[in-house]
mmCIF file of C-alpha atoms in Angstrom:
data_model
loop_
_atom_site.group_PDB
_atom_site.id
_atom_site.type_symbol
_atom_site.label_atom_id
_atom_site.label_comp_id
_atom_site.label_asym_id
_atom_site.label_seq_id
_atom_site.Cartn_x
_atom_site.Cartn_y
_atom_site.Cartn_z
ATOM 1 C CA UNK G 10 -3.782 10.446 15.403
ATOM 2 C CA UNK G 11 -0.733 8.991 17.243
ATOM 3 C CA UNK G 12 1.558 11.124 15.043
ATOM 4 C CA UNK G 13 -0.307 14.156 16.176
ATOM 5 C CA UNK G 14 -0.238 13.255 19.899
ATOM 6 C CA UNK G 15 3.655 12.268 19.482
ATOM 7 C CA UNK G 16 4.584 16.015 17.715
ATOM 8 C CA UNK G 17 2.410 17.034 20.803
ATOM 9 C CA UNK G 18 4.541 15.076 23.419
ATOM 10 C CA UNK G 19 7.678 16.140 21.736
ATOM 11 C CA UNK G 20 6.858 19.870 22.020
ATOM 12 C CA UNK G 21 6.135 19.333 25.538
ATOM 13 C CA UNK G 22 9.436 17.743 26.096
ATOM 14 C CA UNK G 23 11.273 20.656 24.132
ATOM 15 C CA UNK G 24 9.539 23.182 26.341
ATOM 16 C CA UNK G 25 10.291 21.473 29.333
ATOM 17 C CA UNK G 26 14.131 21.495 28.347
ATOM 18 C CA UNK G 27 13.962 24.802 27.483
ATOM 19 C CA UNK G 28 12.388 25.880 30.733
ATOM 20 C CA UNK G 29 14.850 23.978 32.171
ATOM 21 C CA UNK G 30 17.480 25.729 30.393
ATOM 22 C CA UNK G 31 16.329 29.198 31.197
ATOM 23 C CA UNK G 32 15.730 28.262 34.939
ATOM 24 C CA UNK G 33 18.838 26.141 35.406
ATOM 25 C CA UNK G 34 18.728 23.126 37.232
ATOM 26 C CA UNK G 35 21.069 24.320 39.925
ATOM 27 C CA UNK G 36 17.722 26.818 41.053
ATOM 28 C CA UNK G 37 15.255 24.300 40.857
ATOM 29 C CA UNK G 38 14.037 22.302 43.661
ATOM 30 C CA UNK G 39 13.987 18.760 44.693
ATOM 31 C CA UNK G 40 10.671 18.328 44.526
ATOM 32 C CA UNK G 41 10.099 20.029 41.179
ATOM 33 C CA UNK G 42 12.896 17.884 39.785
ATOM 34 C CA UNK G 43 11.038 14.918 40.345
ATOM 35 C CA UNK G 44 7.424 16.166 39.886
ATOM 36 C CA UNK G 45 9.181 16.792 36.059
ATOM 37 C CA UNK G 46 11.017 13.482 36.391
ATOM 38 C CA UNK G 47 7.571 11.857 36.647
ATOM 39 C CA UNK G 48 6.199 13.795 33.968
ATOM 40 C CA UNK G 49 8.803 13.007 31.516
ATOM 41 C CA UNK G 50 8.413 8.996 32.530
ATOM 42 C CA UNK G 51 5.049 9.217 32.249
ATOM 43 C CA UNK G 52 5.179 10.313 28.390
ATOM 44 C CA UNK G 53 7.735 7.724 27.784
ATOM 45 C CA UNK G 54 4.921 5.042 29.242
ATOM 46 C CA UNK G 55 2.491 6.833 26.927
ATOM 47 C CA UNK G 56 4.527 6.682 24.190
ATOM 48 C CA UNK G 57 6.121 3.312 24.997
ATOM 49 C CA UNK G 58 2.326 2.203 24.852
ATOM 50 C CA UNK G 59 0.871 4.006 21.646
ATOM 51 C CA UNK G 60 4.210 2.057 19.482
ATOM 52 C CA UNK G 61 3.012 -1.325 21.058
ATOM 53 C CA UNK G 62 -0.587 -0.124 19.471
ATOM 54 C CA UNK G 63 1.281 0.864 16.389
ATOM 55 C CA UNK G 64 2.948 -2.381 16.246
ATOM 56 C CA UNK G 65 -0.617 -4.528 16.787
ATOM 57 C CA UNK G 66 -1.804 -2.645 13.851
ATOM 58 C CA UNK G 67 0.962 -2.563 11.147
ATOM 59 C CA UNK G 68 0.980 -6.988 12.378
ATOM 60 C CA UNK G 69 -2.726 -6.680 11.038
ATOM 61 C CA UNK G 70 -2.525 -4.808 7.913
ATOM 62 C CA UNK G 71 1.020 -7.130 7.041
ATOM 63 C CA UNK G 72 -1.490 -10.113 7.190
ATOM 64 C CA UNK G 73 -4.288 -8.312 4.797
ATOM 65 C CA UNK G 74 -1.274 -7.640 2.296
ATOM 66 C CA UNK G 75 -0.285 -10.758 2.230
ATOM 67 C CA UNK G 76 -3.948 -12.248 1.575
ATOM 68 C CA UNK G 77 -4.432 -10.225 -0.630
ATOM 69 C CA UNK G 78 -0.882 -10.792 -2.484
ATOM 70 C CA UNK G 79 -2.156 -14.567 -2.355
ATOM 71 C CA UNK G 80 -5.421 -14.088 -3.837
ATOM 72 C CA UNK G 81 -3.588 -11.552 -6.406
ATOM 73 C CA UNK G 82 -1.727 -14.506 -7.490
ATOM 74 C CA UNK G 83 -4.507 -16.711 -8.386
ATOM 75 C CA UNK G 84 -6.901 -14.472 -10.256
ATOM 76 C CA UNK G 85 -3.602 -13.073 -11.968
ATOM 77 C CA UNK G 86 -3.115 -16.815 -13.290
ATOM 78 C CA UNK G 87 -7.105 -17.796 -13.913
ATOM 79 C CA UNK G 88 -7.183 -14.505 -16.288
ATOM 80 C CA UNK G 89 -4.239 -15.775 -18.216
ATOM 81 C CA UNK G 90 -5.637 -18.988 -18.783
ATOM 82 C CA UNK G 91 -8.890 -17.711 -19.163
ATOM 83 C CA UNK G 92 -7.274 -15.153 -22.019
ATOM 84 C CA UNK G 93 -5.412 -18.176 -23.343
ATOM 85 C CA UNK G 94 -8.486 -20.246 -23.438
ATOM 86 C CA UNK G 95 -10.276 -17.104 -25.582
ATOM 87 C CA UNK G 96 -7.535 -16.710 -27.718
ATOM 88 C CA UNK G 97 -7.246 -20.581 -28.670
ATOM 89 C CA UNK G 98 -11.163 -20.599 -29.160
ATOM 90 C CA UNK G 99 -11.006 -17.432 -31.362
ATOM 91 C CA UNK G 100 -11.715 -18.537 -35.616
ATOM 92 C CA UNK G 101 -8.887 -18.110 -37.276
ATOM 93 C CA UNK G 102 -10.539 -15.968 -40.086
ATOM 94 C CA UNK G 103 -13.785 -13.988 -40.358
ATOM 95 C CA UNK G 104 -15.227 -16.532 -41.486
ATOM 96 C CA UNK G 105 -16.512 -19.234 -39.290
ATOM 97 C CA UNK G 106 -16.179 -22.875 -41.234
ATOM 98 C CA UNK G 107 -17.276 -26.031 -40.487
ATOM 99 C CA UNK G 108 -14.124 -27.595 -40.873
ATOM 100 C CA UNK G 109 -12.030 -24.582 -38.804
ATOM 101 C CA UNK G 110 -14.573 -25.054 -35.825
ATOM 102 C CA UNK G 111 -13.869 -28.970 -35.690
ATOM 103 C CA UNK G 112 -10.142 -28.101 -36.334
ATOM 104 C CA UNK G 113 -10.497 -25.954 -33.050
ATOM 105 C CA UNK G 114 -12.277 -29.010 -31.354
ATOM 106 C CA UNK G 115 -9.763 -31.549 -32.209
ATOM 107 C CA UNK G 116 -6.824 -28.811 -30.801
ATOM 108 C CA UNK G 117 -9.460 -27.978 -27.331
ATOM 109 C CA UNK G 118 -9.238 -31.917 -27.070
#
């Protein structure tokens, strides 16, 4: 939305030079010169305004990244030891023994 109402602004401002151009600013009057003055200062306000929006939001979505970076981290590292965990409780053959599943305690312990 603010990308669409600054290409809007800017074609405003490139007609206004161009009209500006065509008229020359030697013909124009006082009065017109600062009625477009005002114009032009009034988008730079508006525009001056929607970056300080712009700003406010990308502050916010910065913070969500970098929760969610955080909480990336940690359930990144509980998989890994949960995977380690499942690998080191895994029988080593097909074949589930007596003796292999109290080997597996004593290595758990």
């Amino acid at each position: 939305e603010l990308e669409n109402q600054l290409t809007a602004k800017s074609k405003t401002l490139d007609e206004l030079k161009q009209s500006l151009a065509l008229n020359g600013s030697a013909e124009q009057t006082p009065e017109a010169q600062s009625l477009r003055i005002a114009e032009l200062c009034e988008m730079k306000d508006s525009i001056v305004n929607q970056v300080a929006q712009l700003k406010a939001s990308m502050e916010s979505i910065l913070e969500q990244w970098r929760a969610y970076d955080e909480i990336y981290a940690e359930v990144s590292l509980m998989t890994t030891r949960y995977l380690y965990c499942i690998d080191q409780c895994k029988p080593s053959g097909e074949e589930v023994s007596l003796e292999a599943l109290k080997k597996q305690v004593k290595t758990l312990q």
